[in-house]
Amino acid sequence: GGGFLALPYTVAPAGVVPSLVVMAGSWLFLLLQSVIVAELVVKVSLQYSGPTSYAYVARTALGSLGNGAVSLLFVVLMAATLVSQIAKGGQLMGQLLSVPTPLACTALTGALFALTVVQPRRVIVAGSAVLTGGFILALGSMFAICLPLADWSQLAYQNWSLCWRSVPSILQLFVFCEVVPTICQMLSFDIRRIRRAILAGSLVLLAVEAAWSILGISLSQVSQNSVLSVDPVARLLSLGGPIASAVFTLAACAVTTTITGTFLALQDFFADESLSRGSSLARFALSVVLPLLAAVSAQDAFYAAIDFAGAYPVALLWGCTPPVMALMLGLDRRLSGKRSLRR
């Protein structure tokens, strides 16, 4: 997603080795959590003879109160994602079109929200597939163009005391647990295939993010006080020519797919029977208005929203909740077994 652009700025102050250690640890943590989520989804889906969502698993394991807490965390995470992507997309769009950033943010948000409302889902999915292909091509082009510009001596810099500050942002940039229920359904709830798919996909993610971090740090200029003088992505954009074109293309593809995917996720969430009775105006405010206002008013909204999302909703929703739900379902299973023995 568009958070990919924040990675060099996030990891450069600590240096490549400490950052790679944090990235590997975050990847392993999220991998284990995603396996727990997969086990839960498969268990509940087979128990009720049909595909289930993470929200339904939460309702089954934690009851209405726990499900309400999980739902709130999901909305906060989606809102934080929108804030970061709208802020970055509007900033780049404003630079490209020479218009004020707030106007660019508003136009971008309105256009993409209208797209998700008007166009059929299959059209949006097909468009996202095309944009994902564009992202991969732009990423390859950017690596090929930037490698000659890299100053590999920057990789020798290390500051272990700063690496832990990047943990929340890295958690947000690495999180992939939300796609696990879809993977379970696509692989017919075969847990062995699901585990292999999660492992393979997450390894690709880790490899790409690690390579981008190494390249980004080699393009950075960190002072003796561990202060990053300029965002590596901003430096690439300032160079103009093919480099700036590749970065703009990559950013456009990543931000567009992330914003549209988040809008669709919120629409599906609010379409739930327990939430469909709510005001459409309130849903619009939560999905569009509030994230837009935060994006245009908060200072450094792009990085702040990513850091906030990793520190709170990601850590709670995908770090703490899955083990608790697994414990509750296990307790329920043992209690059910005891009742059946009594009978």
Short mmCIF file of C-alpha atoms in Angstrom, two decimals:
data_model
loop_
_atom_site.label_atom_id
_atom_site.label_comp_id
_atom_site.label_asym_id
_atom_site.label_seq_id
_atom_site.Cartn_x
_atom_site.Cartn_y
_atom_site.Cartn_z
CA GLY A 1 0.00 0.00 0.00
CA GLY A 2 0.88 3.66 0.12
CA GLY A 3 2.58 3.23 3.48
CA PHE A 4 5.42 1.66 1.48
CA LEU A 5 6.62 5.21 0.81
CA ALA A 6 7.15 5.85 4.53
CA LEU A 7 9.55 2.98 5.13
CA PRO A 8 12.92 4.65 4.30
CA TYR A 9 12.08 7.71 6.39
CA THR A 10 11.01 5.43 9.26
CA VAL A 11 14.07 3.17 9.36
CA ALA A 12 16.89 5.51 8.27
CA PRO A 13 17.58 7.10 11.73
CA ALA A 14 18.36 3.67 13.23
CA GLY A 15 20.37 2.31 10.31
CA VAL A 16 20.04 -0.80 8.23
CA VAL A 17 21.07 -3.59 10.64
CA PRO A 18 18.90 -2.52 13.62
CA SER A 19 15.99 -1.84 11.28
CA LEU A 20 16.26 -5.24 9.59
CA VAL A 21 16.23 -6.90 13.01
CA VAL A 22 13.06 -5.01 13.97
CA MET A 23 11.48 -5.82 10.60
CA ALA A 24 12.26 -9.52 10.96
CA GLY A 25 10.83 -9.57 14.48
CA SER A 26 7.69 -7.73 13.41
CA TRP A 27 7.26 -10.07 10.45
CA LEU A 28 7.55 -13.15 12.67
CA PHE A 29 5.11 -11.71 15.21
CA LEU A 30 2.50 -10.94 12.55
CA LEU A 31 3.08 -14.30 10.87
CA LEU A 32 2.27 -16.12 14.10
CA GLN A 33 -0.79 -13.94 14.69
CA SER A 34 -2.03 -14.56 11.14
CA VAL A 35 -1.74 -18.33 11.66
CA ILE A 36 -3.86 -18.00 14.81
CA VAL A 37 -6.42 -15.96 12.84
CA ALA A 38 -6.46 -18.64 10.13
CA GLU A 39 -7.02 -21.38 12.70
CA LEU A 40 -9.90 -19.41 14.21
CA VAL A 41 -11.54 -18.67 10.87
CA VAL A 42 -11.25 -22.30 9.74
CA LYS A 43 -12.59 -23.63 13.04
CA VAL A 44 -15.63 -21.33 13.12
CA SER A 45 -16.31 -21.72 9.38
CA LEU A 46 -16.33 -25.52 9.60
CA GLN A 47 -18.39 -25.39 12.77
CA TYR A 48 -21.09 -23.28 11.10
CA SER A 49 -20.72 -24.84 7.63
CA GLY A 50 -19.95 -21.61 5.80
CA PRO A 51 -17.34 -18.87 5.35
CA THR A 52 -17.05 -16.43 8.23
CA SER A 53 -15.45 -13.04 8.69
CA TYR A 54 -13.08 -11.93 11.42
CA ALA A 55 -15.94 -9.94 12.94
CA TYR A 56 -18.10 -13.06 13.11
CA VAL A 57 -15.27 -14.97 14.79
CA ALA A 58 -14.95 -12.14 17.32
CA ARG A 59 -18.70 -12.26 17.98
CA THR A 60 -18.54 -16.01 18.49
CA ALA A 61 -15.53 -15.91 20.80
CA LEU A 62 -16.01 -12.69 22.73
CA GLY A 63 -19.75 -12.02 22.65
CA SER A 64 -21.42 -8.74 21.78
CA LEU A 65 -19.25 -6.59 24.06
CA GLY A 66 -15.99 -8.02 22.75
CA ASN A 67 -17.23 -7.79 19.20
CA GLY A 68 -18.04 -4.13 19.78
CA ALA A 69 -14.47 -3.49 20.93
CA VAL A 70 -13.05 -5.32 17.89
CA SER A 71 -15.38 -3.39 15.58
CA LEU A 72 -14.26 -0.10 17.10
CA LEU A 73 -10.59 -1.01 16.64
CA PHE A 74 -11.29 -1.94 13.02
CA VAL A 75 -12.96 1.41 12.30
CA VAL A 76 -10.12 3.31 13.98
CA LEU A 77 -7.55 1.36 11.96
CA MET A 78 -9.36 2.00 8.68
CA ALA A 79 -9.72 5.70 9.53
CA ALA A 80 -6.01 6.00 10.36
CA THR A 81 -5.17 4.27 7.09
CA LEU A 82 -7.31 6.75 5.18
CA VAL A 83 -5.72 9.71 6.97
CA SER A 84 -2.22 8.62 6.01
CA GLN A 85 -3.06 7.78 2.40
CA ILE A 86 -5.16 10.89 1.77
CA ALA A 87 -2.40 13.07 3.23
CA LYS A 88 0.33 11.54 1.07
CA GLY A 89 -1.82 11.25 -2.06
CA GLY A 90 -3.01 14.83 -1.74
CA GLN A 91 0.51 16.10 -1.18
CA LEU A 92 1.84 14.38 -4.32
CA MET A 93 -1.21 15.32 -6.36
CA GLY A 94 -0.83 18.94 -5.27
CA GLN A 95 2.82 18.96 -6.33
CA LEU A 96 2.03 17.39 -9.68
CA LEU A 97 -0.88 19.73 -10.53
CA SER A 98 0.42 22.81 -8.68
CA VAL A 99 -2.71 23.13 -6.56
CA PRO A 100 -3.06 23.57 -2.77
CA THR A 101 -2.70 20.33 -0.83
CA PRO A 102 -6.10 20.60 0.94
CA LEU A 103 -7.83 20.97 -2.43
CA ALA A 104 -5.92 18.01 -3.84
CA CYS A 105 -6.79 15.89 -0.77
CA THR A 106 -10.48 16.77 -1.11
CA ALA A 107 -10.58 16.04 -4.84
CA LEU A 108 -8.75 12.74 -4.42
CA THR A 109 -10.98 11.58 -1.58
CA GLY A 110 -14.20 12.59 -3.31
CA ALA A 111 -13.25 10.96 -6.60
CA LEU A 112 -12.21 7.64 -5.10
CA PHE A 113 -15.17 7.46 -2.73
CA ALA A 114 -17.56 8.17 -5.61
CA LEU A 115 -15.81 5.45 -7.62
CA THR A 116 -16.45 2.84 -4.93
CA VAL A 117 -20.11 3.86 -4.68
CA VAL A 118 -20.94 4.10 -8.39
CA GLN A 119 -18.85 1.37 -10.01
CA PRO A 120 -19.61 -2.36 -9.62
CA ARG A 121 -17.28 -4.27 -7.35
CA ARG A 122 -15.86 -6.34 -10.23
CA VAL A 123 -14.77 -3.17 -12.05
CA ILE A 124 -12.94 -1.89 -8.98
CA VAL A 125 -11.27 -5.26 -8.41
CA ALA A 126 -10.12 -5.36 -12.04
CA GLY A 127 -8.83 -1.80 -11.79
CA SER A 128 -6.96 -2.65 -8.58
CA ALA A 129 -5.32 -5.59 -10.34
CA VAL A 130 -4.12 -3.27 -13.11
CA LEU A 131 -2.81 -0.76 -10.57
CA THR A 132 -1.02 -3.53 -8.68
CA GLY A 133 0.72 -4.48 -11.91
CA GLY A 134 1.64 -0.83 -12.41
CA PHE A 135 3.03 -0.70 -8.87
CA ILE A 136 5.27 -3.71 -9.54
CA LEU A 137 6.55 -2.26 -12.81
CA ALA A 138 7.18 1.15 -11.24
CA LEU A 139 8.95 -0.50 -8.30
CA GLY A 140 11.26 -2.42 -10.62
CA SER A 141 11.97 0.72 -12.64
CA MET A 142 12.70 2.73 -9.50
CA PHE A 143 15.16 0.14 -8.21
CA ALA A 144 16.93 -0.05 -11.57
CA ILE A 145 17.25 3.75 -11.80
CA CYS A 146 18.19 4.36 -8.16
CA LEU A 147 20.85 1.69 -7.69
CA PRO A 148 23.58 3.79 -9.38
CA LEU A 149 22.70 6.71 -7.07
CA ALA A 150 23.06 4.70 -3.86
CA ASP A 151 25.76 5.57 -1.36
CA TRP A 152 26.42 2.14 0.16
CA SER A 153 28.66 3.63 2.85
CA GLN A 154 25.45 4.80 4.56
CA LEU A 155 24.71 1.16 5.41
CA ALA A 156 27.53 1.14 7.97
CA TYR A 157 25.62 3.58 10.20
CA GLN A 158 23.85 2.01 13.22
CA ASN A 159 21.94 3.41 16.18
CA TRP A 160 20.29 0.62 18.15
CA SER A 161 18.73 3.03 20.64
CA LEU A 162 16.44 4.42 17.92
CA CYS A 163 15.28 1.19 16.26
CA TRP A 164 12.46 0.58 18.75
CA ARG A 165 10.80 3.86 17.81
CA SER A 166 10.07 2.40 14.39
CA VAL A 167 8.21 -0.66 15.72
CA PRO A 168 4.67 0.83 15.52
CA SER A 169 5.16 2.08 11.96
CA ILE A 170 6.73 -1.18 10.83
CA LEU A 171 3.85 -3.15 12.35
CA GLN A 172 1.40 -1.05 10.35
CA LEU A 173 3.43 -1.37 7.15
CA PHE A 174 3.80 -5.14 7.55
CA VAL A 175 0.31 -6.07 8.73
CA PHE A 176 -1.47 -8.51 6.43
CA CYS A 177 -3.79 -10.30 8.86
CA GLU A 178 -6.91 -8.68 7.37
CA VAL A 179 -6.57 -10.76 4.18
CA VAL A 180 -6.39 -14.08 6.05
CA PRO A 181 -10.18 -14.79 6.02
CA THR A 182 -10.19 -14.28 2.24
CA ILE A 183 -7.23 -16.64 1.86
CA CYS A 184 -9.05 -19.23 3.96
CA GLN A 185 -12.08 -19.07 1.70
CA MET A 186 -10.00 -19.17 -1.50
CA LEU A 187 -8.14 -22.29 -0.30
CA SER A 188 -11.33 -24.10 0.80
CA PHE A 189 -10.38 -23.91 4.48
CA ASP A 190 -7.49 -26.37 4.03
CA ILE A 191 -5.32 -25.25 6.95
CA ARG A 192 -2.09 -26.74 5.58
CA ARG A 193 -2.43 -24.90 2.26
CA ILE A 194 -3.43 -21.75 4.11
CA ARG A 195 -0.31 -21.86 6.28
CA ARG A 196 1.93 -22.35 3.24
CA ALA A 197 0.24 -19.48 1.40
CA ILE A 198 0.59 -17.13 4.37
CA LEU A 199 4.25 -18.05 4.83
CA ALA A 200 5.11 -17.64 1.14
CA GLY A 201 3.24 -14.36 0.75
CA SER A 202 4.66 -12.86 3.93
CA LEU A 203 8.21 -13.83 2.91
CA VAL A 204 7.76 -11.95 -0.36
CA LEU A 205 6.52 -8.94 1.61
CA LEU A 206 9.52 -9.14 3.96
CA ALA A 207 11.97 -9.39 1.06
CA VAL A 208 10.50 -6.39 -0.80
CA GLU A 209 10.31 -4.22 2.32
CA ALA A 210 13.86 -5.15 3.35
CA ALA A 211 15.23 -4.36 -0.12
CA TRP A 212 13.39 -1.01 -0.17
CA SER A 213 14.73 -0.19 3.30
CA ILE A 214 18.31 -0.93 2.24
CA LEU A 215 17.98 1.15 -0.91
CA GLY A 216 16.22 3.97 0.95
CA ILE A 217 18.88 4.12 3.65
CA SER A 218 21.61 4.19 1.00
CA LEU A 219 19.88 7.27 -0.44
CA SER A 220 19.54 8.96 2.96
CA GLN A 221 21.70 11.51 4.71
CA VAL A 222 21.67 11.05 8.48
CA SER A 223 23.54 13.57 10.64
CA GLN A 224 25.75 12.77 13.64
CA ASN A 225 22.71 13.46 15.85
CA SER A 226 20.74 10.72 14.06
CA VAL A 227 18.57 13.33 12.35
CA LEU A 228 17.41 12.59 8.82
CA SER A 229 18.00 15.70 6.73
CA VAL A 230 15.44 14.88 4.03
CA ASP A 231 12.93 12.14 3.27
CA PRO A 232 14.56 9.80 0.71
CA VAL A 233 11.34 9.74 -1.32
CA ALA A 234 11.24 13.55 -1.39
CA ARG A 235 14.86 13.54 -2.54
CA LEU A 236 14.02 11.20 -5.42
CA LEU A 237 11.07 13.38 -6.45
CA SER A 238 13.28 16.48 -6.43
CA LEU A 239 15.59 14.89 -9.00
CA GLY A 240 12.89 14.98 -11.68
CA GLY A 241 13.09 13.00 -14.92
CA PRO A 242 12.58 9.22 -15.01
CA ILE A 243 13.24 8.86 -11.29
CA ALA A 244 10.44 11.22 -10.28
CA SER A 245 8.12 9.63 -12.85
CA ALA A 246 8.73 6.16 -11.42
CA VAL A 247 8.14 7.38 -7.86
CA PHE A 248 4.96 9.26 -8.82
CA THR A 249 3.63 6.19 -10.66
CA LEU A 250 4.43 3.90 -7.75
CA ALA A 251 2.81 6.29 -5.28
CA ALA A 252 -0.29 6.80 -7.43
CA CYS A 253 -0.84 3.05 -7.80
CA ALA A 254 -0.21 2.32 -4.12
CA VAL A 255 -2.29 5.18 -2.71
CA THR A 256 -5.23 4.57 -5.08
CA THR A 257 -5.48 0.86 -4.33
CA THR A 258 -5.15 1.45 -0.58
CA ILE A 259 -7.82 4.17 -0.41
CA THR A 260 -10.33 2.30 -2.58
CA GLY A 261 -9.70 -0.95 -0.71
CA THR A 262 -10.21 0.80 2.62
CA PHE A 263 -13.44 2.43 1.44
CA LEU A 264 -14.74 -0.96 0.29
CA ALA A 265 -13.75 -2.57 3.59
CA LEU A 266 -15.66 0.10 5.52
CA GLN A 267 -18.69 -0.26 3.26
CA ASP A 268 -18.71 -4.02 3.84
CA PHE A 269 -18.29 -3.45 7.56
CA PHE A 270 -21.19 -1.01 7.79
CA ALA A 271 -23.35 -3.33 5.66
CA ASP A 272 -23.34 -5.82 8.54
CA GLU A 273 -26.84 -6.43 9.83
CA SER A 274 -25.99 -5.12 13.29
CA LEU A 275 -24.78 -1.80 11.82
CA SER A 276 -27.04 -1.32 8.79
CA ARG A 277 -29.65 0.48 10.87
CA GLY A 278 -27.27 3.35 11.56
CA SER A 279 -27.50 6.71 9.88
CA SER A 280 -25.96 6.85 6.41
CA LEU A 281 -24.78 10.38 7.24
CA ALA A 282 -22.91 9.09 10.30
CA ARG A 283 -21.30 6.34 8.23
CA PHE A 284 -20.25 8.89 5.60
CA ALA A 285 -18.76 11.12 8.28
CA LEU A 286 -16.75 8.26 9.78
CA SER A 287 -15.61 6.92 6.41
CA VAL A 288 -14.87 10.16 4.53
CA VAL A 289 -15.27 13.45 6.35
CA LEU A 290 -13.30 12.82 9.54
CA PRO A 291 -10.30 11.16 7.81
CA LEU A 292 -10.22 13.98 5.24
CA LEU A 293 -10.30 16.69 7.93
CA ALA A 294 -7.52 14.97 9.87
CA ALA A 295 -5.42 14.55 6.73
CA VAL A 296 -5.56 18.23 5.78
CA SER A 297 -5.27 19.68 9.30
CA ALA A 298 -2.74 17.51 11.15
CA GLN A 299 0.96 18.22 10.82
CA ASP A 300 2.91 15.34 9.24
CA ALA A 301 -0.37 13.42 9.03
CA PHE A 302 1.12 10.74 6.78
CA TYR A 303 3.75 9.56 9.25
CA ALA A 304 1.74 10.33 12.39
CA ALA A 305 -1.27 8.29 11.23
CA ILE A 306 0.92 5.30 10.31
CA ASP A 307 2.68 5.42 13.68
CA PHE A 308 -0.63 5.75 15.56
CA ALA A 309 -2.20 2.85 13.65
CA GLY A 310 0.69 0.52 14.46
CA ALA A 311 0.90 1.53 18.12
CA TYR A 312 -2.80 1.10 18.93
CA PRO A 313 -5.34 -0.52 16.57
CA VAL A 314 -2.87 -2.88 14.85
CA ALA A 315 -1.24 -3.95 18.12
CA LEU A 316 -4.61 -4.51 19.80
CA LEU A 317 -6.62 -5.86 16.87
CA TRP A 318 -4.01 -8.22 15.40
CA GLY A 319 -1.58 -8.60 18.30
CA CYS A 320 -3.70 -9.05 21.44
CA THR A 321 -7.13 -10.14 20.20
CA PRO A 322 -6.35 -13.36 18.26
CA PRO A 323 -4.73 -15.18 21.22
CA VAL A 324 -7.58 -14.08 23.50
CA MET A 325 -10.17 -15.36 21.02
CA ALA A 326 -8.28 -18.65 20.66
CA LEU A 327 -8.29 -19.03 24.44
CA MET A 328 -12.00 -18.25 24.69
CA LEU A 329 -12.96 -20.67 21.94
CA GLY A 330 -10.81 -23.32 23.59
CA LEU A 331 -12.51 -22.74 26.93
CA ASP A 332 -15.91 -22.87 25.23
CA ARG A 333 -15.00 -26.14 23.55
CA ARG A 334 -13.91 -27.74 26.83
CA LEU A 335 -17.03 -26.51 28.59
CA SER A 336 -19.24 -27.85 25.79
CA GLY A 337 -17.46 -31.20 26.06
CA LYS A 338 -18.10 -31.36 29.80
CA ARG A 339 -21.78 -30.60 29.35
CA SER A 340 -22.13 -33.29 26.69
CA LEU A 341 -20.46 -35.85 29.02
CA ARG A 342 -22.93 -35.03 31.77
CA ARG A 343 -25.79 -35.70 29.44
#
